[in-house]
């Protein structure tokens, strides 16, 4: 993943900038009784190709951090740069474009649309942009093949197991060919054996070069990650 430059006779590697850079990130909510600081100065870098597991007790701000990273929450202070895009102060339109093109989301509860087929669910991101990619069908097929569901395109979500539903959600997240996959408790609604299958898919996607940041309580997912970070008292402590 490194380019090279000439220096005298030696060819030295030029390191690529990190895919994600967070500096002094703060996010404060107002719960009616006053300001509640949740993120209190998060500093973090993630390099392209990493698989990062984010852990921490309930309420420590893991989902909040993921929402900021994915452009779902812009009411933060500090520096957040993802795939070369600085998210601070972006317009709603620019943020929507960033979400649609640069990141894929996978949530605990799948978020599939019941009346749409598997293929239509995977193609959903195409409907969020005015133009969309020209090769929608090929992308749907490619994304479903990557999670081993190419033969289930015409099914409805109700006709799938929990693990298959989450694989459809992963395929949908892959549709736009994002730089990074952001996952919030992606195995939280699955039994242990099914969760193991999902973790295997994340491993394979990461081995293909996809950068993954996953919030998780799941030991197997932590073990699959190349780095485990803990959120505590509003900061990343390891
Ligand atoms: N929109 C909001 N308004 C006010 N407070 C909020 C809001 N969203 C989150 N919080 C608070 O911020 C804190 C962190 O929430 P967050 O959802 O990020 O935690 P988490 O680490 O993901 O927890 P869990 O493991 O239970 O999912 C919590 O105290 C929560 O109540
Ligand atoms: Mg959460």
PDB file of C-alpha atoms in Angstrom, residues 107-218:
ATOM      1  CA  UNK A 107     -26.137  -2.314  12.331  1.00  0.00           C
ATOM      2  CA  UNK A 108     -27.136  -4.813  14.992  1.00  0.00           C
ATOM      3  CA  UNK A 109     -30.724  -5.046  13.777  1.00  0.00           C
ATOM      4  CA  UNK A 110     -30.060  -5.398  10.014  1.00  0.00           C
ATOM      5  CA  UNK A 111     -32.421  -2.548   8.967  1.00  0.00           C
ATOM      6  CA  UNK A 112     -33.689  -4.369   5.876  1.00  0.00           C
ATOM      7  CA  UNK A 113     -36.922  -3.251   4.231  1.00  0.00           C
ATOM      8  CA  UNK A 114     -39.429  -6.105   4.559  1.00  0.00           C
ATOM      9  CA  UNK A 115     -41.353  -5.516   1.327  1.00  0.00           C
ATOM     10  CA  UNK A 116     -38.231  -5.337  -0.851  1.00  0.00           C
ATOM     11  CA  UNK A 117     -36.390  -8.384  -2.165  1.00  0.00           C
ATOM     12  CA  UNK A 118     -32.806  -9.139  -1.172  1.00  0.00           C
ATOM     13  CA  UNK A 119     -31.576  -7.653  -4.454  1.00  0.00           C
ATOM     14  CA  UNK A 120     -33.683  -4.513  -4.028  1.00  0.00           C
ATOM     15  CA  UNK A 121     -32.430  -4.057  -0.469  1.00  0.00           C
ATOM     16  CA  UNK A 122     -28.826  -4.319  -1.624  1.00  0.00           C
ATOM     17  CA  UNK A 123     -29.483  -1.796  -4.417  1.00  0.00           C
ATOM     18  CA  UNK A 124     -31.103   0.680  -2.012  1.00  0.00           C
ATOM     19  CA  UNK A 125     -28.042   2.988  -1.817  1.00  0.00           C
ATOM     20  CA  UNK A 126     -28.429   3.650  -5.566  1.00  0.00           C
ATOM     21  CA  UNK A 127     -31.771   5.316  -4.871  1.00  0.00           C
ATOM     22  CA  UNK A 128     -30.185   7.818  -2.469  1.00  0.00           C
ATOM     23  CA  UNK A 129     -28.258   9.632  -5.197  1.00  0.00           C
ATOM     24  CA  UNK A 130     -29.674  11.388  -8.226  1.00  0.00           C
ATOM     25  CA  UNK A 131     -27.443   9.580 -10.702  1.00  0.00           C
ATOM     26  CA  UNK A 132     -26.417   6.327  -9.016  1.00  0.00           C
ATOM     27  CA  UNK A 133     -23.929   3.943 -10.605  1.00  0.00           C
ATOM     28  CA  UNK A 134     -24.804   2.680 -14.109  1.00  0.00           C
ATOM     29  CA  UNK A 135     -24.028  -0.941 -13.233  1.00  0.00           C
ATOM     30  CA  UNK A 136     -26.534  -1.489 -10.423  1.00  0.00           C
ATOM     31  CA  UNK A 137     -27.342  -5.127 -11.253  1.00  0.00           C
ATOM     32  CA  UNK A 138     -23.670  -6.093 -11.531  1.00  0.00           C
ATOM     33  CA  UNK A 139     -22.904  -4.404  -8.218  1.00  0.00           C
ATOM     34  CA  UNK A 140     -25.796  -6.158  -6.490  1.00  0.00           C
ATOM     35  CA  UNK A 141     -24.612  -9.502  -7.813  1.00  0.00           C
ATOM     36  CA  UNK A 142     -21.003  -8.804  -6.870  1.00  0.00           C
ATOM     37  CA  UNK A 143     -21.936  -7.704  -3.332  1.00  0.00           C
ATOM     38  CA  UNK A 144     -24.173 -10.742  -2.775  1.00  0.00           C
ATOM     39  CA  UNK A 145     -21.473 -13.076  -4.107  1.00  0.00           C
ATOM     40  CA  UNK A 146     -19.020 -11.651  -1.576  1.00  0.00           C
ATOM     41  CA  UNK A 147     -21.299 -12.758   1.268  1.00  0.00           C
ATOM     42  CA  UNK A 148     -22.295 -16.053  -0.362  1.00  0.00           C
ATOM     43  CA  UNK A 149     -25.912 -15.122  -1.142  1.00  0.00           C
ATOM     44  CA  UNK A 150     -25.898 -14.781  -4.914  1.00  0.00           C
ATOM     45  CA  UNK A 151     -28.663 -17.403  -5.175  1.00  0.00           C
ATOM     46  CA  UNK A 152     -31.076 -15.540  -2.862  1.00  0.00           C
ATOM     47  CA  UNK A 153     -31.523 -12.291  -4.802  1.00  0.00           C
ATOM     48  CA  UNK A 154     -35.279 -12.714  -5.290  1.00  0.00           C
ATOM     49  CA  UNK A 155     -36.133 -13.702  -1.705  1.00  0.00           C
ATOM     50  CA  UNK A 156     -37.797 -11.437   0.825  1.00  0.00           C
ATOM     51  CA  UNK A 157     -36.039 -10.783   4.173  1.00  0.00           C
ATOM     52  CA  UNK A 158     -38.747 -12.772   6.000  1.00  0.00           C
ATOM     53  CA  UNK A 159     -37.652 -15.856   4.034  1.00  0.00           C
ATOM     54  CA  UNK A 160     -34.091 -15.672   5.385  1.00  0.00           C
ATOM     55  CA  UNK A 161     -32.369 -16.701   8.613  1.00  0.00           C
ATOM     56  CA  UNK A 162     -30.952 -14.047  10.961  1.00  0.00           C
ATOM     57  CA  UNK A 163     -27.421 -14.671   9.737  1.00  0.00           C
ATOM     58  CA  UNK A 164     -28.520 -14.426   6.107  1.00  0.00           C
ATOM     59  CA  UNK A 165     -30.299 -11.139   6.846  1.00  0.00           C
ATOM     60  CA  UNK A 166     -27.141  -9.707   8.314  1.00  0.00           C
ATOM     61  CA  UNK A 167     -25.207 -10.891   5.252  1.00  0.00           C
ATOM     62  CA  UNK A 168     -27.711  -9.007   3.060  1.00  0.00           C
ATOM     63  CA  UNK A 169     -27.095  -5.924   5.208  1.00  0.00           C
ATOM     64  CA  UNK A 170     -23.341  -6.393   4.713  1.00  0.00           C
ATOM     65  CA  UNK A 171     -23.869  -6.750   0.946  1.00  0.00           C
ATOM     66  CA  UNK A 172     -25.875  -3.521   0.971  1.00  0.00           C
ATOM     67  CA  UNK A 173     -23.034  -1.809   2.844  1.00  0.00           C
ATOM     68  CA  UNK A 174     -20.621  -3.075   0.161  1.00  0.00           C
ATOM     69  CA  UNK A 175     -22.799  -1.914  -2.752  1.00  0.00           C
ATOM     70  CA  UNK A 176     -21.123   1.488  -3.104  1.00  0.00           C
ATOM     71  CA  UNK A 177     -17.665  -0.134  -2.831  1.00  0.00           C
ATOM     72  CA  UNK A 178     -16.807   1.976   0.220  1.00  0.00           C
ATOM     73  CA  UNK A 179     -13.346   2.569   1.661  1.00  0.00           C
ATOM     74  CA  UNK A 180     -14.445   1.582   5.141  1.00  0.00           C
ATOM     75  CA  UNK A 181     -17.103  -0.575   6.749  1.00  0.00           C
ATOM     76  CA  UNK A 182     -18.525   0.770  10.027  1.00  0.00           C
ATOM     77  CA  UNK A 183     -20.291  -1.879  12.099  1.00  0.00           C
ATOM     78  CA  UNK A 184     -22.261  -1.351  15.322  1.00  0.00           C
ATOM     79  CA  UNK A 185     -22.663  -4.643  17.224  1.00  0.00           C
ATOM     80  CA  UNK A 186     -23.066  -6.543  13.919  1.00  0.00           C
ATOM     81  CA  UNK A 187     -23.385  -9.905  15.679  1.00  0.00           C
ATOM     82  CA  UNK A 188     -25.451  -8.654  18.607  1.00  0.00           C
ATOM     83  CA  UNK A 189     -28.710 -10.236  17.418  1.00  0.00           C
ATOM     84  CA  UNK A 190     -27.242 -13.566  16.346  1.00  0.00           C
ATOM     85  CA  UNK A 191     -26.598 -16.861  18.117  1.00  0.00           C
ATOM     86  CA  UNK A 192     -22.979 -17.912  18.633  1.00  0.00           C
ATOM     87  CA  UNK A 193     -22.695 -20.219  15.614  1.00  0.00           C
ATOM     88  CA  UNK A 194     -24.289 -17.690  13.263  1.00  0.00           C
ATOM     89  CA  UNK A 195     -22.128 -14.909  14.685  1.00  0.00           C
ATOM     90  CA  UNK A 196     -19.058 -17.000  13.904  1.00  0.00           C
ATOM     91  CA  UNK A 197     -20.112 -17.180  10.261  1.00  0.00           C
ATOM     92  CA  UNK A 198     -20.525 -13.407  10.113  1.00  0.00           C
ATOM     93  CA  UNK A 199     -17.102 -12.899  11.697  1.00  0.00           C
ATOM     94  CA  UNK A 200     -15.633 -15.183   9.004  1.00  0.00           C
ATOM     95  CA  UNK A 201     -17.135 -12.906   6.347  1.00  0.00           C
ATOM     96  CA  UNK A 202     -15.609  -9.839   7.988  1.00  0.00           C
ATOM     97  CA  UNK A 203     -12.237 -11.590   8.103  1.00  0.00           C
ATOM     98  CA  UNK A 204     -12.465 -12.432   4.393  1.00  0.00           C
ATOM     99  CA  UNK A 205     -13.499  -8.893   3.441  1.00  0.00           C
ATOM    100  CA  UNK A 206     -10.641  -7.475   5.494  1.00  0.00           C
ATOM    101  CA  UNK A 207      -8.215  -9.936   3.850  1.00  0.00           C
ATOM    102  CA  UNK A 208      -9.368  -8.493   0.500  1.00  0.00           C
ATOM    103  CA  UNK A 209      -8.250  -5.065   1.740  1.00  0.00           C
ATOM    104  CA  UNK A 210     -11.430  -3.556   3.166  1.00  0.00           C
ATOM    105  CA  UNK A 211     -10.909  -1.397   6.263  1.00  0.00           C
ATOM    106  CA  UNK A 212     -13.303  -2.288   9.072  1.00  0.00           C
ATOM    107  CA  UNK A 213     -14.194  -0.500  12.311  1.00  0.00           C
ATOM    108  CA  UNK A 214     -16.537  -2.615  14.424  1.00  0.00           C
ATOM    109  CA  UNK A 215     -18.113  -1.784  17.773  1.00  0.00           C
ATOM    110  CA  UNK A 216     -18.531  -5.091  19.548  1.00  0.00           C
ATOM    111  CA  UNK A 217     -18.940  -7.055  22.746  1.00  0.00           C
ATOM    112  CA  UNK A 218     -18.275 -10.273  20.830  1.00  0.00           C
TER     113      UNK A 218
END
